[in-house]
Amino acid sequence: MIVLITGVSSSPGYKTAVSLANKHDVIGTYNEHPINIPGVTTVKADLTRDPARLISDYKPDVVIHMAAIGNVDQCEEQLELCYRVNVLASRELLTAAYRVGSAIYYLSTDYVFDGERGMYTEDDAPRPVNYYGLTKLLAEEITKALGGSIVRVAWIYGAGPGRVNFGKTVVDKLMRGEAVTAIMDQWSSPTLNTIIGEAFVKLLEMRFTGILHVVGPRLSRYEFARAIAKYFGFNEELIKPIKLSDVNYRARRPRDSSLSNKRAIELLGIPLNDINHALAIFKRELETERAMAKP
């Protein structure tokens, strides 16, 4: 089976490609960050320029669309670019995939919700409060119109390439004995990148269709940072709580965009609510990463 994954230089894209590489023929696209993944054919592709050609060139059985501008504040400042990448390129790519009969999976986000109450289920109506969330919701609607499936994730962290993530930053700072400021009044569902990859292996095996929340447990950034410090054996007192209002974000953030993972746990059999299960994988992978980086 040929699986095309867009955005394999991102954190979830990389881990999904690694997870699927020994089971399928995986083609992964990147744009600005060249990457080598054993067993994966990587291709440089700017999805704002003829993304349909990727589909005609490779005729994938499955398309997992992860490439996007994920910087929430950048999206608020560069509306046109964000719309072109997150919506227009998605529409062109996924429409081409639909025309050749590819199964479509779209990676979305907790930020499609307004954060007024939290623990949103797959059946709740989205209502984004920032432009990034709006573009992701529009791409969700395109996906649904084409009969595709949506996998929502949140606050992705983990080892490997991709944008700097909060989990890795916490570990790096605590290792140096530095204090970490963490927001105590904003909640979501921190999700390990490796678990996202593991979930996609299972979703493809069962040919899942629909919407699914593949996320970790509901935690504030402060609670998450404390959990990391405790599991890794660092000084928890180095975690300093701050309020959401203390941070000068350009875009509004939902206060509680946590997602219910009940359906995913039942379907996939992955202990998504066990933060120590995820942190054990995270710690092991960070140790491997550091060992390989040594001269």
mmCIF file of C-alpha atoms in Angstrom:
data_model
loop_
_atom_site.group_PDB
_atom_site.id
_atom_site.type_symbol
_atom_site.label_atom_id
_atom_site.label_comp_id
_atom_site.label_asym_id
_atom_site.label_seq_id
_atom_site.Cartn_x
_atom_site.Cartn_y
_atom_site.Cartn_z
ATOM 1 C CA MET A 1 0.000 0.000 0.000
ATOM 2 C CA ILE A 2 1.345 3.437 -0.930
ATOM 3 C CA VAL A 3 0.923 6.041 1.824
ATOM 4 C CA LEU A 4 1.622 9.711 1.149
ATOM 5 C CA ILE A 5 2.275 11.812 4.274
ATOM 6 C CA THR A 6 2.592 15.572 3.927
ATOM 7 C CA GLY A 7 4.778 17.434 6.402
ATOM 8 C CA VAL A 8 7.172 14.638 7.442
ATOM 9 C CA SER A 9 9.651 17.128 8.872
ATOM 10 C CA SER A 10 7.039 18.038 11.502
ATOM 11 C CA SER A 11 6.916 16.253 14.839
ATOM 12 C CA PRO A 12 3.779 14.162 14.154
ATOM 13 C CA GLY A 13 4.664 13.700 10.475
ATOM 14 C CA TYR A 14 8.084 12.280 11.272
ATOM 15 C CA LYS A 15 6.818 9.837 13.900
ATOM 16 C CA THR A 16 3.936 8.699 11.692
ATOM 17 C CA ALA A 17 6.297 8.080 8.775
ATOM 18 C CA VAL A 18 8.663 6.101 11.030
ATOM 19 C CA SER A 19 5.764 4.033 12.403
ATOM 20 C CA LEU A 20 4.372 3.184 8.963
ATOM 21 C CA ALA A 21 7.675 2.701 7.106
ATOM 22 C CA ASN A 22 8.106 -1.006 7.839
ATOM 23 C CA LYS A 23 4.496 -1.809 6.891
ATOM 24 C CA HIS A 24 3.827 0.280 3.773
ATOM 25 C CA ASP A 25 5.519 2.157 0.931
ATOM 26 C CA VAL A 26 5.713 5.619 2.493
ATOM 27 C CA ILE A 27 6.306 8.844 0.571
ATOM 28 C CA GLY A 28 6.818 11.881 2.764
ATOM 29 C CA THR A 29 6.821 15.533 1.714
ATOM 30 C CA TYR A 30 8.701 18.405 3.300
ATOM 31 C CA ASN A 31 9.107 22.011 2.271
ATOM 32 C CA GLU A 32 11.740 24.045 4.118
ATOM 33 C CA HIS A 33 13.403 21.389 6.272
ATOM 34 C CA PRO A 34 15.081 18.502 4.372
ATOM 35 C CA ILE A 35 14.892 15.230 6.267
ATOM 36 C CA ASN A 36 16.117 11.676 5.870
ATOM 37 C CA ILE A 37 13.911 8.901 7.264
ATOM 38 C CA PRO A 38 15.062 5.290 6.788
ATOM 39 C CA GLY A 39 12.616 3.373 4.598
ATOM 40 C CA VAL A 40 10.764 6.528 3.530
ATOM 41 C CA THR A 41 10.965 8.281 0.158
ATOM 42 C CA THR A 42 11.166 11.984 1.020
ATOM 43 C CA VAL A 43 10.204 14.606 -1.541
ATOM 44 C CA LYS A 44 10.553 18.391 -1.422
ATOM 45 C CA ALA A 45 7.169 19.900 -2.197
ATOM 46 C CA ASP A 46 5.669 23.353 -1.775
ATOM 47 C CA LEU A 47 1.996 22.505 -1.421
ATOM 48 C CA THR A 48 0.962 25.994 -2.496
ATOM 49 C CA ARG A 49 2.286 25.132 -5.968
ATOM 50 C CA ASP A 50 0.479 22.337 -7.785
ATOM 51 C CA PRO A 51 -0.097 19.890 -4.900
ATOM 52 C CA ALA A 52 -2.293 17.812 -7.237
ATOM 53 C CA ARG A 53 0.843 16.780 -9.083
ATOM 54 C CA LEU A 54 1.992 14.823 -6.017
ATOM 55 C CA ILE A 55 -1.138 12.733 -6.280
ATOM 56 C CA SER A 56 -0.784 12.139 -10.015
ATOM 57 C CA ASP A 57 2.912 11.267 -9.613
ATOM 58 C CA TYR A 58 2.521 8.728 -6.793
ATOM 59 C CA LYS A 59 -1.166 7.671 -6.939
ATOM 60 C CA PRO A 60 -1.251 6.888 -3.203
ATOM 61 C CA ASP A 61 -3.748 4.498 -1.669
ATOM 62 C CA VAL A 62 -3.784 6.654 1.456
ATOM 63 C CA VAL A 63 -3.084 10.362 1.994
ATOM 64 C CA ILE A 64 -2.318 11.579 5.519
ATOM 65 C CA HIS A 65 -2.321 15.363 5.327
ATOM 66 C CA MET A 66 -0.326 16.938 8.162
ATOM 67 C CA ALA A 67 1.480 19.858 6.501
ATOM 68 C CA ALA A 68 0.230 23.227 7.752
ATOM 69 C CA ILE A 69 1.311 26.502 9.270
ATOM 70 C CA GLY A 70 0.922 25.579 12.914
ATOM 71 C CA ASN A 71 2.299 28.730 14.518
ATOM 72 C CA VAL A 72 -0.862 30.248 15.970
ATOM 73 C CA ASP A 73 0.479 33.791 16.275
ATOM 74 C CA GLN A 74 2.000 33.696 12.775
ATOM 75 C CA CYS A 75 -1.406 32.771 11.379
ATOM 76 C CA GLU A 76 -2.944 35.790 13.111
ATOM 77 C CA GLU A 77 -0.309 38.071 11.571
ATOM 78 C CA GLN A 78 -0.105 36.509 8.077
ATOM 79 C CA LEU A 79 -3.734 35.780 7.268
ATOM 80 C CA GLU A 80 -3.307 35.372 3.513
ATOM 81 C CA LEU A 81 -0.349 32.979 3.779
ATOM 82 C CA CYS A 82 -2.092 30.932 6.474
ATOM 83 C CA TYR A 83 -5.243 30.655 4.332
ATOM 84 C CA ARG A 84 -3.234 29.726 1.237
ATOM 85 C CA VAL A 85 -1.354 26.934 3.023
ATOM 86 C CA ASN A 86 -3.929 25.612 5.481
ATOM 87 C CA VAL A 87 -7.049 25.886 3.342
ATOM 88 C CA LEU A 88 -6.414 26.357 -0.391
ATOM 89 C CA ALA A 89 -3.488 23.936 -0.665
ATOM 90 C CA SER A 90 -5.405 21.407 1.441
ATOM 91 C CA ARG A 91 -8.423 21.694 -0.844
ATOM 92 C CA GLU A 92 -6.373 21.153 -3.987
ATOM 93 C CA LEU A 93 -4.369 18.243 -2.543
ATOM 94 C CA LEU A 94 -7.322 16.431 -1.001
ATOM 95 C CA THR A 95 -9.582 16.950 -4.022
ATOM 96 C CA ALA A 96 -6.924 15.337 -6.206
ATOM 97 C CA ALA A 97 -6.637 12.483 -3.695
ATOM 98 C CA TYR A 98 -10.405 12.004 -3.776
ATOM 99 C CA ARG A 99 -10.397 11.846 -7.578
ATOM 100 C CA VAL A 100 -7.909 8.955 -7.660
ATOM 101 C CA GLY A 101 -9.704 7.099 -4.856
ATOM 102 C CA SER A 102 -7.172 7.628 -2.038
ATOM 103 C CA ALA A 103 -8.334 7.185 1.543
ATOM 104 C CA ILE A 104 -7.968 10.625 3.170
ATOM 105 C CA TYR A 105 -6.863 11.402 6.736
ATOM 106 C CA TYR A 106 -6.530 14.994 7.913
ATOM 107 C CA LEU A 107 -4.596 15.939 11.060
ATOM 108 C CA SER A 108 -6.498 18.630 12.931
ATOM 109 C CA THR A 109 -6.373 20.336 16.294
ATOM 110 C CA ASP A 110 -8.092 21.083 19.592
ATOM 111 C CA TYR A 111 -8.017 24.749 18.540
ATOM 112 C CA VAL A 112 -11.138 24.257 16.408
ATOM 113 C CA PHE A 113 -13.002 24.629 19.742
ATOM 114 C CA ASP A 114 -13.619 27.818 21.734
ATOM 115 C CA GLY A 115 -12.309 26.466 25.043
ATOM 116 C CA GLU A 116 -15.285 27.607 27.088
ATOM 117 C CA ARG A 117 -15.846 24.236 28.794
ATOM 118 C CA GLY A 118 -13.277 21.613 27.712
ATOM 119 C CA MET A 119 -13.387 17.834 27.232
ATOM 120 C CA TYR A 120 -14.950 18.214 23.805
ATOM 121 C CA THR A 121 -16.134 15.047 22.101
ATOM 122 C CA GLU A 122 -16.025 14.217 18.405
ATOM 123 C CA ASP A 123 -19.734 15.135 18.210
ATOM 124 C CA ASP A 124 -19.387 18.660 19.635
ATOM 125 C CA ALA A 125 -19.708 21.626 17.284
ATOM 126 C CA PRO A 126 -16.420 23.473 16.668
ATOM 127 C CA ARG A 127 -16.168 27.228 17.254
ATOM 128 C CA PRO A 128 -12.606 28.527 16.828
ATOM 129 C CA VAL A 129 -11.464 31.741 18.531
ATOM 130 C CA ASN A 130 -8.378 32.429 16.402
ATOM 131 C CA TYR A 131 -7.499 32.408 12.703
ATOM 132 C CA TYR A 132 -5.369 29.264 12.918
ATOM 133 C CA GLY A 133 -8.308 27.359 14.383
ATOM 134 C CA LEU A 134 -10.606 28.744 11.690
ATOM 135 C CA THR A 135 -8.322 27.566 8.861
ATOM 136 C CA LYS A 136 -8.060 24.107 10.409
ATOM 137 C CA LEU A 137 -11.846 23.939 10.702
ATOM 138 C CA LEU A 138 -12.266 24.955 7.056
ATOM 139 C CA ALA A 139 -9.857 22.174 6.040
ATOM 140 C CA GLU A 140 -11.853 19.765 8.224
ATOM 141 C CA GLU A 141 -14.998 20.709 6.304
ATOM 142 C CA ILE A 142 -13.206 20.111 2.995
ATOM 143 C CA THR A 143 -12.066 16.717 4.293
ATOM 144 C CA LYS A 144 -15.614 15.764 5.341
ATOM 145 C CA ALA A 145 -17.061 16.883 2.000
ATOM 146 C CA LEU A 146 -14.618 14.522 0.262
ATOM 147 C CA GLY A 147 -15.500 11.577 2.523
ATOM 148 C CA GLY A 148 -12.217 11.790 4.422
ATOM 149 C CA SER A 149 -11.440 11.233 8.098
ATOM 150 C CA ILE A 150 -10.230 13.676 10.745
ATOM 151 C CA VAL A 151 -7.774 12.923 13.541
ATOM 152 C CA ARG A 152 -7.569 15.719 16.110
ATOM 153 C CA VAL A 153 -4.493 16.063 18.305
ATOM 154 C CA ALA A 154 -3.369 18.680 20.839
ATOM 155 C CA TRP A 155 -0.222 20.211 22.356
ATOM 156 C CA ILE A 156 2.115 17.771 20.574
ATOM 157 C CA TYR A 157 5.405 17.042 22.302
ATOM 158 C CA GLY A 158 8.188 14.505 21.950
ATOM 159 C CA ALA A 159 11.695 13.764 20.703
ATOM 160 C CA GLY A 160 12.706 14.078 17.066
ATOM 161 C CA PRO A 161 12.582 16.897 14.492
ATOM 162 C CA GLY A 162 9.932 19.569 14.108
ATOM 163 C CA ARG A 163 9.164 22.875 15.785
ATOM 164 C CA VAL A 164 10.372 23.400 19.353
ATOM 165 C CA ASN A 165 7.790 21.793 21.641
ATOM 166 C CA PHE A 166 6.922 22.556 25.243
ATOM 167 C CA GLY A 167 7.753 19.089 26.584
ATOM 168 C CA LYS A 168 11.259 19.127 25.153
ATOM 169 C CA THR A 169 11.831 22.704 26.341
ATOM 170 C CA VAL A 170 10.836 21.740 29.882
ATOM 171 C CA VAL A 171 13.306 18.835 29.946
ATOM 172 C CA ASP A 172 16.147 20.913 28.464
ATOM 173 C CA LYS A 173 15.670 23.724 30.987
ATOM 174 C CA LEU A 174 15.314 21.441 34.002
ATOM 175 C CA MET A 175 18.453 19.534 32.976
ATOM 176 C CA ARG A 176 20.328 22.841 33.179
ATOM 177 C CA GLY A 177 18.725 23.656 36.532
ATOM 178 C CA GLU A 178 16.770 26.559 35.047
ATOM 179 C CA ALA A 179 13.298 27.625 36.132
ATOM 180 C CA VAL A 180 10.357 26.939 33.827
ATOM 181 C CA THR A 181 7.333 29.217 33.677
ATOM 182 C CA ALA A 182 4.134 27.367 32.821
ATOM 183 C CA ILE A 183 0.564 28.582 32.444
ATOM 184 C CA MET A 184 -1.695 27.251 35.200
ATOM 185 C CA ASP A 185 -5.113 28.404 33.895
ATOM 186 C CA GLN A 186 -5.108 27.012 30.357
ATOM 187 C CA TRP A 187 -5.909 23.347 29.744
ATOM 188 C CA SER A 188 -5.611 20.958 26.842
ATOM 189 C CA SER A 189 -4.552 17.360 26.189
ATOM 190 C CA PRO A 190 -0.755 17.037 25.734
ATOM 191 C CA THR A 191 -0.104 14.313 23.163
ATOM 192 C CA LEU A 192 3.118 12.404 22.514
ATOM 193 C CA ASN A 193 4.169 12.379 18.858
ATOM 194 C CA THR A 194 5.118 8.674 18.957
ATOM 195 C CA ILE A 195 1.624 7.754 20.131
ATOM 196 C CA ILE A 196 0.144 9.659 17.167
ATOM 197 C CA GLY A 197 2.276 7.507 14.856
ATOM 198 C CA GLU A 198 1.212 4.345 16.688
ATOM 199 C CA ALA A 199 -2.427 5.378 16.343
ATOM 200 C CA PHE A 200 -2.132 5.877 12.575
ATOM 201 C CA VAL A 201 -0.757 2.345 12.169
ATOM 202 C CA LYS A 202 -3.918 1.018 13.818
ATOM 203 C CA LEU A 203 -6.266 3.406 12.021
ATOM 204 C CA LEU A 204 -4.951 2.319 8.624
ATOM 205 C CA GLU A 205 -5.161 -1.360 9.574
ATOM 206 C CA MET A 206 -8.827 -1.007 10.528
ATOM 207 C CA ARG A 207 -9.573 1.442 7.682
ATOM 208 C CA PHE A 208 -11.079 3.872 10.158
ATOM 209 C CA THR A 209 -13.495 6.498 8.900
ATOM 210 C CA GLY A 210 -14.901 9.414 10.866
ATOM 211 C CA ILE A 211 -13.510 11.810 13.466
ATOM 212 C CA LEU A 212 -11.245 10.719 16.332
ATOM 213 C CA HIS A 213 -9.503 12.528 19.186
ATOM 214 C CA VAL A 214 -6.069 10.930 19.618
ATOM 215 C CA VAL A 215 -4.876 12.898 22.636
ATOM 216 C CA GLY A 216 -3.448 12.543 26.116
ATOM 217 C CA PRO A 217 -5.112 13.443 29.434
ATOM 218 C CA ARG A 218 -6.522 16.885 30.332
ATOM 219 C CA LEU A 219 -3.738 18.932 31.931
ATOM 220 C CA SER A 220 -2.711 22.558 32.260
ATOM 221 C CA ARG A 221 0.770 23.441 31.042
ATOM 222 C CA TYR A 222 1.762 23.808 34.711
ATOM 223 C CA GLU A 223 0.442 20.346 35.599
ATOM 224 C CA PHE A 224 2.124 18.885 32.521
ATOM 225 C CA ALA A 225 5.478 20.478 33.374
ATOM 226 C CA ARG A 226 5.231 19.190 36.959
ATOM 227 C CA ALA A 227 4.449 15.690 35.668
ATOM 228 C CA ILE A 228 7.569 15.813 33.464
ATOM 229 C CA ALA A 229 9.740 17.032 36.348
ATOM 230 C CA LYS A 230 8.444 14.305 38.643
ATOM 231 C CA TYR A 231 8.852 11.466 36.127
ATOM 232 C CA PHE A 232 12.334 12.558 35.032
ATOM 233 C CA GLY A 233 13.463 13.106 38.612
ATOM 234 C CA PHE A 234 13.993 16.865 38.333
ATOM 235 C CA ASN A 235 13.218 19.487 40.970
ATOM 236 C CA GLU A 236 9.493 20.204 40.690
ATOM 237 C CA GLU A 237 9.956 23.521 42.504
ATOM 238 C CA LEU A 238 11.670 24.861 39.384
ATOM 239 C CA ILE A 239 8.243 24.908 37.695
ATOM 240 C CA LYS A 240 6.819 28.393 38.268
ATOM 241 C CA PRO A 241 3.099 29.017 37.637
ATOM 242 C CA ILE A 242 1.940 31.999 35.587
ATOM 243 C CA LYS A 243 -1.460 33.032 34.238
ATOM 244 C CA LEU A 244 -2.597 33.037 30.622
ATOM 245 C CA SER A 245 -3.079 36.802 30.933
ATOM 246 C CA ASP A 246 0.633 37.133 31.777
ATOM 247 C CA VAL A 247 1.623 35.980 28.271
ATOM 248 C CA ASN A 248 1.502 38.484 25.423
ATOM 249 C CA TYR A 249 0.104 36.223 22.704
ATOM 250 C CA ARG A 250 -0.844 37.824 19.379
ATOM 251 C CA ALA A 251 -3.760 35.409 18.887
ATOM 252 C CA ARG A 252 -6.405 34.568 21.443
ATOM 253 C CA ARG A 253 -6.055 31.106 22.992
ATOM 254 C CA PRO A 254 -8.953 28.882 24.052
ATOM 255 C CA ARG A 255 -8.875 28.550 27.854
ATOM 256 C CA ASP A 256 -9.839 24.862 27.994
ATOM 257 C CA SER A 257 -9.618 23.077 24.647
ATOM 258 C CA SER A 258 -9.067 19.631 26.174
ATOM 259 C CA LEU A 259 -10.513 16.786 24.115
ATOM 260 C CA SER A 260 -12.280 13.637 25.235
ATOM 261 C CA ASN A 261 -10.259 10.587 24.147
ATOM 262 C CA LYS A 262 -12.789 8.009 25.328
ATOM 263 C CA ARG A 263 -13.668 6.876 21.811
ATOM 264 C CA ALA A 264 -9.994 6.569 20.800
ATOM 265 C CA ILE A 265 -9.078 4.522 23.887
ATOM 266 C CA GLU A 266 -11.908 2.076 23.188
ATOM 267 C CA LEU A 267 -11.060 1.842 19.492
ATOM 268 C CA LEU A 268 -7.264 1.745 19.588
ATOM 269 C CA GLY A 269 -6.499 0.126 22.929
ATOM 270 C CA ILE A 270 -3.758 2.700 23.640
ATOM 271 C CA PRO A 271 -3.569 3.963 27.281
ATOM 272 C CA LEU A 272 -3.942 7.594 26.212
ATOM 273 C CA ASN A 273 -4.823 8.868 29.700
ATOM 274 C CA ASP A 274 -1.726 7.335 31.323
ATOM 275 C CA ILE A 275 0.720 10.255 31.323
ATOM 276 C CA ASN A 276 3.489 8.069 32.770
ATOM 277 C CA HIS A 277 3.137 5.646 29.846
ATOM 278 C CA ALA A 278 3.737 8.541 27.440
ATOM 279 C CA LEU A 279 6.548 10.041 29.542
ATOM 280 C CA ALA A 280 8.343 6.675 29.683
ATOM 281 C CA ILE A 281 8.451 6.604 25.868
ATOM 282 C CA PHE A 282 9.443 10.285 25.761
ATOM 283 C CA LYS A 283 12.319 9.775 28.232
ATOM 284 C CA ARG A 284 13.618 6.707 26.411
ATOM 285 C CA GLU A 285 13.541 8.467 23.049
ATOM 286 C CA LEU A 286 15.278 11.578 24.382
ATOM 287 C CA GLU A 287 18.047 9.403 25.858
ATOM 288 C CA THR A 288 18.473 7.629 22.508
ATOM 289 C CA GLU A 289 18.511 10.949 20.665
ATOM 290 C CA ARG A 290 21.228 12.342 22.950
ATOM 291 C CA ALA A 291 23.311 9.159 22.712
ATOM 292 C CA MET A 292 23.222 9.311 18.910
ATOM 293 C CA ALA A 293 24.155 13.007 18.909
ATOM 294 C CA LYS A 294 27.369 12.385 20.852
ATOM 295 C CA PRO A 295 30.534 12.385 18.695
#
